[in-house]
């Protein structure tokens, strides 16, 4: 058994929490801050910019021949922002498999706590996250190195068993995609941390991560393993 010939991940568009987090970083509290923090993470929706980003990702995929009908299977996270993104990426006729394994990382109490209070309320978890994002386990939440990586490995197992040699589209979340990079690109922890700190590797909303076993310069050259990767930000390709 082998992996799909082509495996394409799309991060969801800008979400309501993304807007709130941007406002917190700029020290300009958003009027919807409290309402967003009181909702569970799966309920968060796309912003209007997020819709625009998702539409641009759909246009990019279609213009490069990746219409929904070329994929043997299309997966989406069950979180609302990912399902909305999937609609704009694949169009109304795409059939999506909603899969809990590719959901957002569970941030536990961090997710429901405004950023300005996190260090005060959770000093040990806050320090662990600042020290090593890959291994840190958040209060009541998941670590990437254990929980999310285990979900990613299980998902890859399904791809091996059921979708060898095919094309697969996955609409999910940035933290899950970063974990897939660790797994598929066979990184060491220090390599992952260096990648995460590299501004050129920033996983912006609606970034497309494209893995392939097919040589881009020779379509007849199909390798036994995934051998090429590219990252595209279709909302601003520059």
CSV table of N, CA, C and O in Angstrom, one decimal, residues 65-112:
chain,number,residue,atom,x,y,z
A,65,UNK,N,-6.7,22.8,-12.4
A,65,UNK,CA,-7.2,21.5,-12.7
A,65,UNK,C,-7.7,20.7,-11.6
A,65,UNK,O,-8.1,19.5,-11.7
A,66,UNK,N,-7.8,21.2,-10.4
A,66,UNK,CA,-8.2,20.5,-9.2
A,66,UNK,C,-9.7,20.8,-8.9
A,66,UNK,O,-10.0,21.4,-7.8
A,67,UNK,N,-10.6,20.5,-9.8
A,67,UNK,CA,-12.0,20.6,-9.5
A,67,UNK,C,-12.4,19.4,-8.6
A,67,UNK,O,-11.7,18.4,-8.5
A,68,UNK,N,-13.5,19.6,-7.9
A,68,UNK,CA,-13.9,18.6,-6.9
A,68,UNK,C,-14.0,17.1,-7.5
A,68,UNK,O,-13.7,16.2,-6.8
A,69,UNK,N,-14.3,17.0,-8.8
A,69,UNK,CA,-14.6,15.7,-9.3
A,69,UNK,C,-13.3,14.9,-9.6
A,69,UNK,O,-13.3,13.7,-9.9
A,70,UNK,N,-12.1,15.6,-9.5
A,70,UNK,CA,-10.9,14.8,-9.8
A,70,UNK,C,-10.4,14.1,-8.5
A,70,UNK,O,-9.5,13.3,-8.6
A,71,UNK,N,-11.0,14.4,-7.4
A,71,UNK,CA,-10.5,13.9,-6.1
A,71,UNK,C,-11.3,12.6,-5.8
A,71,UNK,O,-12.5,12.5,-5.9
A,72,UNK,N,-10.6,11.5,-5.4
A,72,UNK,CA,-11.3,10.3,-5.0
A,72,UNK,C,-12.0,10.5,-3.7
A,72,UNK,O,-13.0,9.8,-3.5
A,73,UNK,N,-11.5,11.4,-2.9
A,73,UNK,CA,-12.2,11.7,-1.6
A,73,UNK,C,-11.9,13.1,-1.2
A,73,UNK,O,-10.7,13.6,-1.3
A,74,UNK,N,-12.9,13.8,-0.6
A,74,UNK,CA,-12.7,15.2,-0.1
A,74,UNK,C,-13.0,15.1,1.4
A,74,UNK,O,-14.1,14.7,1.8
A,75,UNK,N,-12.1,15.5,2.2
A,75,UNK,CA,-12.3,15.5,3.7
A,75,UNK,C,-12.4,16.9,4.2
A,75,UNK,O,-11.8,17.8,3.7
A,76,UNK,N,-13.2,17.1,5.2
A,76,UNK,CA,-13.3,18.4,5.9
A,76,UNK,C,-13.4,18.2,7.4
A,76,UNK,O,-14.1,17.2,7.9
A,77,UNK,N,-12.9,19.0,8.2
A,77,UNK,CA,-13.1,19.0,9.6
A,77,UNK,C,-14.5,19.4,9.9
A,77,UNK,O,-15.1,20.2,9.2
A,78,UNK,N,-15.1,18.8,11.0
A,78,UNK,CA,-16.5,19.1,11.3
A,78,UNK,C,-16.7,20.5,11.9
A,78,UNK,O,-17.9,21.0,12.1
A,79,UNK,N,-15.6,21.2,12.2
A,79,UNK,CA,-15.8,22.6,12.8
A,79,UNK,C,-16.4,23.5,11.7
A,79,UNK,O,-16.0,23.4,10.5
A,80,UNK,N,-17.2,24.4,12.1
A,80,UNK,CA,-18.0,25.2,11.1
A,80,UNK,C,-17.1,26.0,10.2
A,80,UNK,O,-17.4,26.1,9.0
A,81,UNK,N,-16.1,26.6,10.7
A,81,UNK,CA,-15.2,27.4,9.8
A,81,UNK,C,-14.6,26.6,8.7
A,81,UNK,O,-14.4,27.1,7.6
A,82,UNK,N,-14.3,25.3,9.0
A,82,UNK,CA,-13.7,24.4,8.0
A,82,UNK,C,-14.8,24.0,7.0
A,82,UNK,O,-14.6,23.9,5.8
A,83,UNK,N,-16.0,23.7,7.5
A,83,UNK,CA,-17.1,23.3,6.6
A,83,UNK,C,-17.5,24.5,5.7
A,83,UNK,O,-17.8,24.2,4.5
A,84,UNK,N,-17.5,25.7,6.2
A,84,UNK,CA,-17.8,26.8,5.3
A,84,UNK,C,-16.7,27.0,4.3
A,84,UNK,O,-17.0,27.2,3.1
A,85,UNK,N,-15.4,26.8,4.7
A,85,UNK,CA,-14.3,26.9,3.7
A,85,UNK,C,-14.5,25.8,2.7
A,85,UNK,O,-14.3,26.1,1.5
A,86,UNK,N,-14.8,24.6,3.1
A,86,UNK,CA,-15.0,23.5,2.1
A,86,UNK,C,-16.0,23.9,1.1
A,86,UNK,O,-15.8,23.5,-0.1
A,87,UNK,N,-17.1,24.5,1.5
A,87,UNK,CA,-18.1,24.9,0.5
A,87,UNK,C,-17.6,25.8,-0.6
A,87,UNK,O,-17.8,25.6,-1.8
A,88,UNK,N,-16.8,26.8,-0.2
A,88,UNK,CA,-16.3,27.7,-1.1
A,88,UNK,C,-15.2,27.1,-2.0
A,88,UNK,O,-15.0,27.5,-3.1
A,89,UNK,N,-14.4,26.2,-1.4
A,89,UNK,CA,-13.3,25.6,-2.1
A,89,UNK,C,-13.8,24.6,-3.1
A,89,UNK,O,-13.3,24.5,-4.2
A,90,UNK,N,-14.8,23.8,-2.7
A,90,UNK,CA,-15.2,22.7,-3.6
A,90,UNK,C,-16.5,23.0,-4.4
A,90,UNK,O,-16.8,22.2,-5.3
A,91,UNK,N,-17.2,24.0,-4.0
A,91,UNK,CA,-18.5,24.3,-4.7
A,91,UNK,C,-19.6,23.4,-4.2
A,91,UNK,O,-19.4,22.5,-3.4
A,92,UNK,N,-20.8,23.7,-4.6
A,92,UNK,CA,-22.0,23.1,-4.0
A,92,UNK,C,-22.2,21.6,-4.3
A,92,UNK,O,-22.9,20.9,-3.7
A,93,UNK,N,-21.5,21.1,-5.3
A,93,UNK,CA,-21.7,19.7,-5.8
A,93,UNK,C,-20.7,18.8,-5.2
A,93,UNK,O,-20.8,17.6,-5.4
A,94,UNK,N,-19.7,19.3,-4.4
A,94,UNK,CA,-18.6,18.4,-3.9
A,94,UNK,C,-19.2,17.6,-2.7
A,94,UNK,O,-20.1,18.1,-2.0
A,95,UNK,N,-18.8,16.3,-2.6
A,95,UNK,CA,-19.2,15.5,-1.5
A,95,UNK,C,-18.1,15.4,-0.5
A,95,UNK,O,-17.0,15.0,-0.8
A,96,UNK,N,-18.4,15.8,0.8
A,96,UNK,CA,-17.4,15.9,1.8
A,96,UNK,C,-17.5,14.9,2.9
A,96,UNK,O,-18.7,14.6,3.3
A,97,UNK,N,-16.4,14.3,3.3
A,97,UNK,CA,-16.4,13.4,4.4
A,97,UNK,C,-15.9,14.2,5.6
A,97,UNK,O,-14.8,14.6,5.6
A,98,UNK,N,-16.8,14.4,6.6
A,98,UNK,CA,-16.5,15.1,7.8
A,98,UNK,C,-15.8,14.1,8.7
A,98,UNK,O,-16.3,13.1,9.1
A,99,UNK,N,-14.6,14.5,9.2
A,99,UNK,CA,-13.7,13.6,10.0
A,99,UNK,C,-13.2,14.3,11.2
A,99,UNK,O,-12.4,15.2,11.1
A,100,UNK,N,-13.5,13.7,12.4
A,100,UNK,CA,-13.0,14.3,13.6
A,100,UNK,C,-11.5,14.2,13.8
A,100,UNK,O,-11.0,15.0,14.6
A,101,UNK,N,-10.9,13.4,13.1
A,101,UNK,CA,-9.4,13.2,13.3
A,101,UNK,C,-8.7,14.5,12.8
A,101,UNK,O,-7.6,14.7,13.2
A,102,UNK,N,-9.3,15.3,11.9
A,102,UNK,CA,-8.6,16.4,11.3
A,102,UNK,C,-9.1,17.7,11.9
A,102,UNK,O,-8.9,18.8,11.3
A,103,UNK,N,-9.8,17.6,13.0
A,103,UNK,CA,-10.3,18.9,13.7
A,103,UNK,C,-9.2,19.7,14.2
A,103,UNK,O,-8.0,19.3,14.3
A,104,UNK,N,-9.5,20.9,14.7
A,104,UNK,CA,-8.6,21.8,15.3
A,104,UNK,C,-8.0,21.2,16.6
A,104,UNK,O,-8.6,20.4,17.3
A,105,UNK,N,-6.8,21.5,16.9
A,105,UNK,CA,-6.2,21.1,18.2
A,105,UNK,C,-7.1,21.7,19.3
A,105,UNK,O,-7.6,22.8,19.3
A,106,UNK,N,-7.3,20.8,20.3
A,106,UNK,CA,-8.0,21.3,21.5
A,106,UNK,C,-7.1,22.1,22.4
A,106,UNK,O,-6.1,21.6,22.9
A,107,UNK,N,-7.4,23.4,22.6
A,107,UNK,CA,-6.6,24.3,23.3
A,107,UNK,C,-7.0,24.3,24.8
A,107,UNK,O,-6.5,25.1,25.6
A,108,UNK,N,-8.0,23.5,25.2
A,108,UNK,CA,-8.4,23.5,26.6
A,108,UNK,C,-8.9,24.8,27.1
A,108,UNK,O,-9.6,25.6,26.4
A,109,UNK,N,-8.5,25.1,28.3
A,109,UNK,CA,-8.9,26.4,29.0
A,109,UNK,C,-8.2,27.6,28.3
A,109,UNK,O,-8.7,28.7,28.4
A,110,UNK,N,-7.1,27.4,27.6
A,110,UNK,CA,-6.5,28.5,26.9
A,110,UNK,C,-7.5,29.1,25.9
A,110,UNK,O,-7.6,30.3,25.7
A,111,UNK,N,-8.3,28.3,25.2
A,111,UNK,CA,-9.2,28.7,24.2
A,111,UNK,C,-10.3,29.7,24.7
A,111,UNK,O,-10.7,30.6,24.0
A,112,UNK,N,-10.7,29.4,25.9
A,112,UNK,CA,-11.8,30.2,26.5
A,112,UNK,C,-11.3,31.4,27.4
A,112,UNK,O,-12.1,32.0,28.1
